[in-house]
């Protein structure tokens, strides 16, 4: 199999594909209350264009893709994109990051189309608070989506929670307890200094170290190895069915092992989440360029991938687009 390395020796084998910057929710830490002005539909890559980029990326050694957004399941007929991707030689793993809202309806058809796993973002287990954080979401829709995904075999089911001081940090232990009797992978992600400016502050940010300290007061955490763990470090309580992961983009950046490129919904390749440098593939896709040109642009993106990001808890990175615009 082909392998492509960047100038720091990292093998690039993972493409995160944003299919939309629209979302049915407006999480207070991610989006402004009235939403961001979404891109015109005509600017979005079509599924055929996304599949073409993925096919060329697979020739360079990309074996894993993740579909994200915005909320990917707000885009029409995502299972048909999954099916297109699943037919590409070399793509071995297709996953999706979602708020879970539409999974009740779509989990089975996504699994049939070739989706392997889902990550579900959930920042509160309390319905009133969930509604506040998401500005209107109903938690029972997400819980139904979780059950349906499990039934469809989209396993392991990963729940991503962003603890924020004064907002939901009193639920860290409740989330950890979930792993005692379920097979869930509960992952705590550090609140990053990007997105909705009014909410970010140094005081709201909680380091993975502090989260872990709180969780380990419940019972000792035993380190475990998890397949395809990516940047998460995993632990479990003794005898627990599920596992607990910590993802620390701020305190322990994992740039040294970063294997990703991102494709924005408008067709730009972004080599690093925290750098605004992007390479626009859309003109090449829309004006008849051959695959060799797409390949050249992808290789260029790999070569300009920065060694590491420079975000830190002391500074809000106001110049960076929110996750919903890049593809989280
Ligand atoms: N709509 C999908 C979802 O809810 O998972 C995918 C897109 S969403 C932007 C992807 C992830 O980005 C979510 O898990 C969300 O919690 C995370 N996110 C957004 N802004 C963040 C921030 N400032 N810090 C940490 N995580 C953030």
mmCIF file of C-alpha atoms and ligand atoms in Angstrom:
data_model
loop_
_atom_site.group_PDB
_atom_site.id
_atom_site.type_symbol
_atom_site.label_atom_id
_atom_site.label_comp_id
_atom_site.label_asym_id
_atom_site.label_seq_id
_atom_site.Cartn_x
_atom_site.Cartn_y
_atom_site.Cartn_z
ATOM 1 C CA UNK A 1 0.000 0.000 0.000
ATOM 2 C CA UNK A 2 1.148 3.561 -0.721
ATOM 3 C CA UNK A 3 2.205 5.718 2.170
ATOM 4 C CA UNK A 4 2.585 9.459 2.215
ATOM 5 C CA UNK A 5 4.690 11.192 4.837
ATOM 6 C CA UNK A 6 4.872 14.883 5.598
ATOM 7 C CA UNK A 7 8.133 16.752 6.072
ATOM 8 C CA UNK A 8 8.219 15.730 9.754
ATOM 9 C CA UNK A 9 7.925 12.020 8.956
ATOM 10 C CA UNK A 10 4.271 11.663 9.965
ATOM 11 C CA UNK A 11 2.281 9.170 7.881
ATOM 12 C CA UNK A 12 -0.913 10.835 6.634
ATOM 13 C CA UNK A 13 -3.657 8.226 6.396
ATOM 14 C CA UNK A 14 -6.772 9.930 7.755
ATOM 15 C CA UNK A 15 -9.168 12.355 6.055
ATOM 16 C CA UNK A 16 -11.905 14.190 7.955
ATOM 17 C CA UNK A 17 -14.610 15.228 5.579
ATOM 18 C CA UNK A 18 -17.005 18.033 6.432
ATOM 19 C CA UNK A 19 -20.175 17.761 4.381
ATOM 20 C CA UNK A 20 -21.936 20.887 5.629
ATOM 21 C CA UNK A 21 -21.474 23.857 7.944
ATOM 22 C CA UNK A 22 -25.173 23.827 8.879
ATOM 23 C CA UNK A 23 -26.342 22.393 12.176
ATOM 24 C CA UNK A 24 -29.779 21.759 13.638
ATOM 25 C CA UNK A 25 -28.394 22.756 17.068
ATOM 26 C CA UNK A 26 -26.573 25.919 18.185
ATOM 27 C CA UNK A 27 -24.312 24.749 20.989
ATOM 28 C CA UNK A 28 -23.372 27.749 23.109
ATOM 29 C CA UNK A 29 -19.632 27.062 22.865
ATOM 30 C CA UNK A 30 -19.607 26.351 19.150
ATOM 31 C CA UNK A 31 -22.060 28.622 17.336
ATOM 32 C CA UNK A 32 -23.446 32.125 17.705
ATOM 33 C CA UNK A 33 -27.096 32.192 18.890
ATOM 34 C CA UNK A 34 -28.460 33.049 15.459
ATOM 35 C CA UNK A 35 -26.129 30.571 13.811
ATOM 36 C CA UNK A 36 -23.322 31.349 11.420
ATOM 37 C CA UNK A 37 -24.310 32.340 7.929
ATOM 38 C CA UNK A 38 -24.104 28.968 6.190
ATOM 39 C CA UNK A 39 -22.401 28.578 2.876
ATOM 40 C CA UNK A 40 -24.575 28.544 -0.274
ATOM 41 C CA UNK A 41 -25.597 25.069 -1.301
ATOM 42 C CA UNK A 42 -23.889 25.500 -4.679
ATOM 43 C CA UNK A 43 -20.542 25.963 -2.932
ATOM 44 C CA UNK A 44 -20.784 22.603 -1.159
ATOM 45 C CA UNK A 45 -18.877 19.770 -2.739
ATOM 46 C CA UNK A 46 -21.227 17.223 -4.234
ATOM 47 C CA UNK A 47 -21.006 13.625 -3.030
ATOM 48 C CA UNK A 48 -19.342 12.672 -6.326
ATOM 49 C CA UNK A 49 -16.713 15.402 -5.787
ATOM 50 C CA UNK A 50 -16.110 14.236 -2.207
ATOM 51 C CA UNK A 51 -15.755 10.660 -3.422
ATOM 52 C CA UNK A 52 -13.298 11.766 -6.116
ATOM 53 C CA UNK A 53 -11.092 13.573 -3.589
ATOM 54 C CA UNK A 54 -11.281 10.520 -1.302
ATOM 55 C CA UNK A 55 -10.333 8.203 -4.161
ATOM 56 C CA UNK A 56 -7.230 10.254 -4.934
ATOM 57 C CA UNK A 57 -6.443 10.511 -1.196
ATOM 58 C CA UNK A 58 -6.733 6.718 -0.917
ATOM 59 C CA UNK A 59 -4.098 6.397 -3.647
ATOM 60 C CA UNK A 60 -1.805 8.431 -1.396
ATOM 61 C CA UNK A 61 -2.452 6.063 1.507
ATOM 62 C CA UNK A 62 -5.550 7.467 3.232
ATOM 63 C CA UNK A 63 -7.325 4.465 4.741
ATOM 64 C CA UNK A 64 -9.650 6.109 7.253
ATOM 65 C CA UNK A 65 -12.287 8.745 6.663
ATOM 66 C CA UNK A 66 -14.624 10.463 9.098
ATOM 67 C CA UNK A 67 -17.709 12.357 7.997
ATOM 68 C CA UNK A 68 -18.474 15.450 10.035
ATOM 69 C CA UNK A 69 -19.796 19.017 9.828
ATOM 70 C CA UNK A 70 -21.754 21.168 10.963
ATOM 71 C CA UNK A 71 -24.212 18.388 11.553
ATOM 72 C CA UNK A 72 -23.524 15.853 8.796
ATOM 73 C CA UNK A 73 -26.923 14.211 9.131
ATOM 74 C CA UNK A 74 -28.697 17.434 8.143
ATOM 75 C CA UNK A 75 -27.381 16.904 4.629
ATOM 76 C CA UNK A 76 -29.674 14.973 2.327
ATOM 77 C CA UNK A 77 -29.123 11.209 2.033
ATOM 78 C CA UNK A 78 -25.788 10.781 3.804
ATOM 79 C CA UNK A 79 -26.035 6.965 3.473
ATOM 80 C CA UNK A 80 -25.495 7.384 -0.272
ATOM 81 C CA UNK A 81 -22.201 9.210 0.416
ATOM 82 C CA UNK A 82 -21.176 6.427 2.809
ATOM 83 C CA UNK A 83 -21.913 3.918 0.093
ATOM 84 C CA UNK A 84 -19.793 5.807 -2.455
ATOM 85 C CA UNK A 85 -16.911 5.977 0.033
ATOM 86 C CA UNK A 86 -17.226 2.330 0.978
ATOM 87 C CA UNK A 87 -16.620 1.335 -2.655
ATOM 88 C CA UNK A 88 -13.218 3.065 -2.784
ATOM 89 C CA UNK A 89 -10.231 0.714 -2.827
ATOM 90 C CA UNK A 90 -8.027 1.368 0.172
ATOM 91 C CA UNK A 91 -10.648 3.033 2.405
ATOM 92 C CA UNK A 92 -10.945 0.587 5.275
ATOM 93 C CA UNK A 93 -12.749 2.573 7.907
ATOM 94 C CA UNK A 94 -15.639 5.032 7.606
ATOM 95 C CA UNK A 95 -16.959 6.759 10.716
ATOM 96 C CA UNK A 96 -19.129 9.759 11.516
ATOM 97 C CA UNK A 97 -19.273 12.466 14.175
ATOM 98 C CA UNK A 98 -22.788 13.647 14.989
ATOM 99 C CA UNK A 99 -24.952 15.230 17.654
ATOM 100 C CA UNK A 100 -27.035 12.056 17.420
ATOM 101 C CA UNK A 101 -30.306 13.819 16.766
ATOM 102 C CA UNK A 102 -31.123 12.054 13.482
ATOM 103 C CA UNK A 103 -29.599 8.668 14.295
ATOM 104 C CA UNK A 104 -32.890 7.165 15.368
ATOM 105 C CA UNK A 105 -34.012 7.452 11.754
ATOM 106 C CA UNK A 106 -30.687 6.896 10.002
ATOM 107 C CA UNK A 107 -28.478 4.515 12.016
ATOM 108 C CA UNK A 108 -29.656 1.337 10.296
ATOM 109 C CA UNK A 109 -29.304 2.694 6.746
ATOM 110 C CA UNK A 110 -25.906 4.201 7.565
ATOM 111 C CA UNK A 111 -24.697 0.824 8.834
ATOM 112 C CA UNK A 112 -26.067 -0.937 5.759
ATOM 113 C CA UNK A 113 -24.242 1.573 3.540
ATOM 114 C CA UNK A 114 -20.914 0.697 5.172
ATOM 115 C CA UNK A 115 -20.542 3.039 8.147
ATOM 116 C CA UNK A 116 -18.526 1.347 10.901
ATOM 117 C CA UNK A 117 -18.845 3.618 13.929
ATOM 118 C CA UNK A 118 -20.308 6.862 15.255
ATOM 119 C CA UNK A 119 -19.055 9.421 17.744
ATOM 120 C CA UNK A 120 -21.903 11.225 19.451
ATOM 121 C CA UNK A 121 -21.423 14.632 21.059
ATOM 122 C CA UNK A 122 -23.310 14.950 24.327
ATOM 123 C CA UNK A 123 -22.445 17.603 26.901
ATOM 124 C CA UNK A 124 -25.147 17.016 29.505
ATOM 125 C CA UNK A 125 -27.307 14.141 30.705
ATOM 126 C CA UNK A 126 -29.939 16.494 32.129
ATOM 127 C CA UNK A 127 -32.694 17.414 29.744
ATOM 128 C CA UNK A 128 -33.073 21.062 30.843
ATOM 129 C CA UNK A 129 -29.369 21.690 30.707
ATOM 130 C CA UNK A 130 -28.967 19.825 27.431
ATOM 131 C CA UNK A 131 -31.612 22.125 25.978
ATOM 132 C CA UNK A 132 -29.738 25.191 27.263
ATOM 133 C CA UNK A 133 -26.315 24.102 25.993
ATOM 134 C CA UNK A 134 -27.657 23.153 22.571
ATOM 135 C CA UNK A 135 -30.148 26.058 22.481
ATOM 136 C CA UNK A 136 -33.209 23.892 22.062
ATOM 137 C CA UNK A 137 -32.137 20.255 21.631
ATOM 138 C CA UNK A 138 -34.165 17.446 23.189
ATOM 139 C CA UNK A 139 -32.027 14.866 24.956
ATOM 140 C CA UNK A 140 -34.470 12.018 24.343
ATOM 141 C CA UNK A 141 -33.777 12.337 20.593
ATOM 142 C CA UNK A 142 -30.085 11.717 21.248
ATOM 143 C CA UNK A 143 -30.740 8.839 23.649
ATOM 144 C CA UNK A 144 -33.015 7.206 21.060
ATOM 145 C CA UNK A 145 -30.211 7.706 18.525
ATOM 146 C CA UNK A 146 -27.710 6.014 20.850
ATOM 147 C CA UNK A 147 -29.964 2.953 21.285
ATOM 148 C CA UNK A 148 -30.627 2.749 17.558
ATOM 149 C CA UNK A 149 -26.910 2.985 16.726
ATOM 150 C CA UNK A 150 -26.144 0.207 19.144
ATOM 151 C CA UNK A 151 -28.853 -1.910 17.567
ATOM 152 C CA UNK A 152 -27.399 -1.190 14.117
ATOM 153 C CA UNK A 153 -23.952 -2.392 15.289
ATOM 154 C CA UNK A 154 -22.177 0.968 14.989
ATOM 155 C CA UNK A 155 -19.739 -0.043 17.708
ATOM 156 C CA UNK A 156 -17.965 0.927 19.835
ATOM 157 C CA UNK A 157 -20.224 3.871 20.541
ATOM 158 C CA UNK A 158 -18.196 6.863 21.573
ATOM 159 C CA UNK A 159 -19.711 9.714 23.532
ATOM 160 C CA UNK A 160 -17.761 12.975 23.398
ATOM 161 C CA UNK A 161 -18.243 15.436 26.239
ATOM 162 C CA UNK A 162 -16.621 18.872 26.558
ATOM 163 C CA UNK A 163 -16.502 19.795 30.262
ATOM 164 C CA UNK A 164 -16.760 23.556 30.906
ATOM 165 C CA UNK A 165 -16.449 25.066 34.358
ATOM 166 C CA UNK A 166 -19.686 26.480 35.668
ATOM 167 C CA UNK A 167 -21.655 24.959 32.785
ATOM 168 C CA UNK A 168 -21.506 21.148 33.025
ATOM 169 C CA UNK A 169 -18.428 20.276 35.096
ATOM 170 C CA UNK A 170 -20.672 18.926 37.874
ATOM 171 C CA UNK A 171 -21.633 16.107 35.462
ATOM 172 C CA UNK A 172 -18.123 14.778 34.805
ATOM 173 C CA UNK A 173 -18.608 11.994 37.351
ATOM 174 C CA UNK A 174 -22.081 11.116 36.001
ATOM 175 C CA UNK A 175 -20.577 10.615 32.547
ATOM 176 C CA UNK A 176 -17.771 8.491 33.994
ATOM 177 C CA UNK A 177 -20.318 6.340 35.862
ATOM 178 C CA UNK A 178 -21.990 5.547 32.537
ATOM 179 C CA UNK A 179 -19.041 3.308 31.697
ATOM 180 C CA UNK A 180 -19.620 1.059 34.708
ATOM 181 C CA UNK A 181 -22.559 -0.824 33.201
ATOM 182 C CA UNK A 182 -22.551 0.038 29.513
ATOM 183 C CA UNK A 183 -20.015 -0.588 26.757
ATOM 184 C CA UNK A 184 -19.824 3.110 25.965
ATOM 185 C CA UNK A 185 -16.529 4.861 25.356
ATOM 186 C CA UNK A 186 -16.950 8.138 27.210
ATOM 187 C CA UNK A 187 -14.356 10.665 26.091
ATOM 188 C CA UNK A 188 -13.689 13.959 27.797
ATOM 189 C CA UNK A 189 -12.374 16.602 25.402
ATOM 190 C CA UNK A 190 -10.674 19.760 26.578
ATOM 191 C CA UNK A 191 -12.597 22.950 25.820
ATOM 192 C CA UNK A 192 -10.559 24.597 23.076
ATOM 193 C CA UNK A 193 -10.155 28.361 22.753
ATOM 194 C CA UNK A 194 -11.978 28.592 19.428
ATOM 195 C CA UNK A 195 -15.631 29.030 18.481
ATOM 196 C CA UNK A 196 -18.135 31.201 20.350
ATOM 197 C CA UNK A 197 -16.081 34.045 21.777
ATOM 198 C CA UNK A 198 -18.555 35.086 24.494
ATOM 199 C CA UNK A 199 -18.297 31.715 26.214
ATOM 200 C CA UNK A 200 -14.582 31.034 26.106
ATOM 201 C CA UNK A 201 -12.588 32.110 29.128
ATOM 202 C CA UNK A 202 -9.531 30.707 30.840
ATOM 203 C CA UNK A 203 -11.693 29.968 33.892
ATOM 204 C CA UNK A 204 -14.167 27.842 31.953
ATOM 205 C CA UNK A 205 -11.395 25.693 30.519
ATOM 206 C CA UNK A 206 -10.645 22.491 32.467
ATOM 207 C CA UNK A 207 -7.491 20.534 31.715
ATOM 208 C CA UNK A 208 -7.621 16.778 31.142
ATOM 209 C CA UNK A 209 -5.437 16.418 34.230
ATOM 210 C CA UNK A 210 -8.089 18.026 36.397
ATOM 211 C CA UNK A 211 -10.901 16.001 34.808
ATOM 212 C CA UNK A 212 -8.943 12.817 35.346
ATOM 213 C CA UNK A 213 -8.268 13.693 38.969
ATOM 214 C CA UNK A 214 -11.987 14.131 39.566
ATOM 215 C CA UNK A 215 -12.861 10.836 37.856
ATOM 216 C CA UNK A 216 -10.173 8.869 39.655
ATOM 217 C CA UNK A 217 -11.744 9.807 42.987
ATOM 218 C CA UNK A 218 -14.668 7.521 42.045
ATOM 219 C CA UNK A 219 -12.352 4.507 41.690
ATOM 220 C CA UNK A 220 -8.797 3.917 40.436
ATOM 221 C CA UNK A 221 -8.380 4.250 36.671
ATOM 222 C CA UNK A 222 -6.630 1.370 34.951
ATOM 223 C CA UNK A 223 -4.882 2.248 31.653
ATOM 224 C CA UNK A 224 -6.177 0.259 28.689
ATOM 225 C CA UNK A 225 -5.207 -0.061 25.062
ATOM 226 C CA UNK A 226 -8.019 0.610 22.629
ATOM 227 C CA UNK A 227 -7.840 -0.096 18.902
ATOM 228 C CA UNK A 228 -8.032 3.015 16.760
ATOM 229 C CA UNK A 229 -7.707 5.176 19.865
ATOM 230 C CA UNK A 230 -6.398 8.182 17.902
ATOM 231 C CA UNK A 231 -5.333 10.934 20.231
ATOM 232 C CA UNK A 232 -7.359 9.658 23.228
ATOM 233 C CA UNK A 233 -5.707 8.068 26.265
ATOM 234 C CA UNK A 234 -7.978 5.367 27.660
ATOM 235 C CA UNK A 235 -8.695 3.955 31.122
ATOM 236 C CA UNK A 236 -11.337 1.854 32.780
ATOM 237 C CA UNK A 237 -12.671 1.311 36.263
ATOM 238 C CA UNK A 238 -12.026 -2.204 37.507
ATOM 239 C CA UNK A 239 -14.745 -4.525 36.229
ATOM 240 C CA UNK A 240 -16.376 -1.797 34.145
ATOM 241 C CA UNK A 241 -17.904 -2.619 30.771
ATOM 242 C CA UNK A 242 -17.005 0.656 29.105
ATOM 243 C CA UNK A 243 -13.905 2.840 28.953
ATOM 244 C CA UNK A 244 -13.048 6.449 29.684
ATOM 245 C CA UNK A 245 -10.910 8.497 27.309
ATOM 246 C CA UNK A 246 -9.173 11.823 27.692
ATOM 247 C CA UNK A 247 -8.454 13.981 24.669
ATOM 248 C CA UNK A 248 -6.165 16.884 25.454
ATOM 249 C CA UNK A 249 -5.678 19.077 22.390
ATOM 250 C CA UNK A 250 -4.703 22.023 24.588
ATOM 251 C CA UNK A 251 -2.449 20.606 27.308
ATOM 252 C CA UNK A 252 -0.897 17.609 25.562
ATOM 253 C CA UNK A 253 -1.130 18.428 21.930
ATOM 254 C CA UNK A 254 -0.854 15.288 19.832
ATOM 255 C CA UNK A 255 0.664 17.029 16.824
ATOM 256 C CA UNK A 256 3.657 14.650 16.801
ATOM 257 C CA UNK A 257 1.382 11.785 15.801
ATOM 258 C CA UNK A 258 -1.203 13.788 13.833
ATOM 259 C CA UNK A 259 -2.111 11.760 10.744
ATOM 260 C CA UNK A 260 -4.950 13.967 9.450
ATOM 261 C CA UNK A 261 -5.992 16.189 6.655
ATOM 262 C CA UNK A 262 -9.368 17.916 6.669
ATOM 263 C CA UNK A 263 -11.612 18.582 3.715
ATOM 264 C CA UNK A 264 -13.979 21.503 4.335
ATOM 265 C CA UNK A 265 -17.498 21.401 2.966
ATOM 266 C CA UNK A 266 -16.508 23.961 0.331
ATOM 267 C CA UNK A 267 -13.646 21.829 -0.922
ATOM 268 C CA UNK A 268 -10.622 23.260 0.825
ATOM 269 C CA UNK A 269 -7.963 21.003 2.249
ATOM 270 C CA UNK A 270 -6.908 22.142 5.690
ATOM 271 C CA UNK A 271 -3.728 20.479 6.930
ATOM 272 C CA UNK A 272 -4.215 21.544 10.582
ATOM 273 C CA UNK A 273 -7.363 22.342 12.574
ATOM 274 C CA UNK A 274 -5.613 25.280 14.181
ATOM 275 C CA UNK A 275 -4.143 26.946 11.131
ATOM 276 C CA UNK A 276 -6.091 28.967 8.602
ATOM 277 C CA UNK A 277 -3.876 27.804 5.730
ATOM 278 C CA UNK A 278 -6.034 25.906 3.245
ATOM 279 C CA UNK A 279 -5.664 24.673 -0.312
ATOM 280 C CA UNK A 280 -8.707 25.116 -2.511
ATOM 281 C CA UNK A 281 -9.531 22.006 -4.534
ATOM 282 C CA UNK A 282 -12.842 23.257 -5.871
ATOM 283 C CA UNK A 283 -11.551 25.058 -8.964
ATOM 284 C CA UNK A 284 -9.634 21.937 -9.968
ATOM 285 C CA UNK A 285 -12.698 19.762 -9.292
ATOM 286 C CA UNK A 286 -15.111 22.009 -11.156
ATOM 287 C CA UNK A 287 -13.023 23.050 -14.159
ATOM 288 C CA UNK A 288 -12.016 19.696 -15.505
ATOM 289 C CA UNK A 289 -8.585 19.138 -13.955
ATOM 290 C CA UNK A 290 -7.363 15.532 -14.102
ATOM 291 C CA UNK A 291 -6.871 13.408 -10.979
ATOM 292 C CA UNK A 292 -3.120 14.107 -11.191
ATOM 293 C CA UNK A 293 -3.825 17.765 -10.384
ATOM 294 C CA UNK A 294 -5.973 16.823 -7.356
ATOM 295 C CA UNK A 295 -3.137 14.535 -6.270
ATOM 296 C CA UNK A 296 -0.598 17.349 -6.650
ATOM 297 C CA UNK A 297 -2.721 19.643 -4.477
ATOM 298 C CA UNK A 298 -3.193 16.940 -1.826
ATOM 299 C CA UNK A 299 0.558 16.312 -1.750
ATOM 300 C CA UNK A 300 1.121 20.048 -1.368
ATOM 301 C CA UNK A 301 -1.267 20.099 1.611
ATOM 302 C CA UNK A 302 0.690 17.244 3.199
ATOM 303 C CA UNK A 303 3.967 19.097 2.664
ATOM 304 C CA UNK A 304 2.746 22.327 4.298
ATOM 305 C CA UNK A 305 1.236 20.598 7.326
ATOM 306 C CA UNK A 306 2.695 22.506 10.289
ATOM 307 C CA UNK A 307 4.820 20.698 12.852
ATOM 308 C CA UNK A 308 2.497 21.688 15.686
ATOM 309 C CA UNK A 309 -0.271 24.078 16.625
ATOM 310 C CA UNK A 310 0.234 27.022 18.928
ATOM 311 C CA UNK A 311 -3.035 27.269 20.807
ATOM 312 C CA UNK A 312 -2.845 27.360 24.597
ATOM 313 C CA UNK A 313 -5.259 27.933 27.484
ATOM 314 C CA UNK A 314 -4.159 31.517 28.050
ATOM 315 C CA UNK A 315 -5.371 32.874 24.736
ATOM 316 C CA UNK A 316 -8.622 32.779 22.772
ATOM 317 C CA UNK A 317 -7.755 32.062 19.152
ATOM 318 C CA UNK A 318 -10.246 34.553 17.712
ATOM 319 C CA UNK A 319 -8.685 34.426 14.267
ATOM 320 C CA UNK A 320 -9.649 30.771 13.797
ATOM 321 C CA UNK A 321 -12.949 29.621 12.340
ATOM 322 C CA UNK A 322 -15.247 27.665 14.683
ATOM 323 C CA UNK A 323 -15.294 23.863 14.465
ATOM 324 C CA UNK A 324 -18.661 23.954 12.700
ATOM 325 C CA UNK A 325 -17.059 25.800 9.759
ATOM 326 C CA UNK A 326 -13.992 23.576 9.546
ATOM 327 C CA UNK A 327 -15.464 20.199 10.377
ATOM 328 C CA UNK A 328 -15.001 19.000 13.938
HETATM 329 N N1 LIG B 1 -22.458 18.198 14.693
HETATM 330 C C1 LIG B 1 -21.501 17.178 14.959
HETATM 331 C C2 LIG B 1 -21.380 16.938 16.446
HETATM 332 O O1 LIG B 1 -22.114 17.562 17.213
HETATM 333 O O2 LIG B 1 -20.582 16.097 16.834
HETATM 334 C C3 LIG B 1 -20.132 17.379 14.340
HETATM 335 C C4 LIG B 1 -19.543 18.740 14.354
HETATM 336 S S1 LIG B 1 -19.132 19.380 15.943
HETATM 337 C C5 LIG B 1 -18.426 20.921 15.477
HETATM 338 C C6 LIG B 1 -17.774 18.336 16.357
HETATM 339 C C7 LIG B 1 -17.269 18.408 17.749
HETATM 340 O O3 LIG B 1 -16.625 19.638 17.953
HETATM 341 C C8 LIG B 1 -18.313 18.264 18.847
HETATM 342 O O4 LIG B 1 -17.998 17.132 19.606
HETATM 343 C C9 LIG B 1 -18.118 19.512 19.689
HETATM 344 O O5 LIG B 1 -18.241 19.230 21.043
HETATM 345 C C10 LIG B 1 -16.688 19.885 19.326
HETATM 346 N N2 LIG B 1 -16.363 21.287 19.597
HETATM 347 C C11 LIG B 1 -16.843 22.401 19.016
HETATM 348 N N3 LIG B 1 -16.268 23.507 19.541
HETATM 349 C C12 LIG B 1 -15.395 23.071 20.480
HETATM 350 C C13 LIG B 1 -14.503 23.714 21.388
HETATM 351 N N4 LIG B 1 -14.376 25.051 21.430
HETATM 352 N N5 LIG B 1 -13.767 22.929 22.203
HETATM 353 C C14 LIG B 1 -13.868 21.574 22.171
HETATM 354 N N6 LIG B 1 -14.689 20.906 21.348
HETATM 355 C C15 LIG B 1 -15.446 21.646 20.514
#
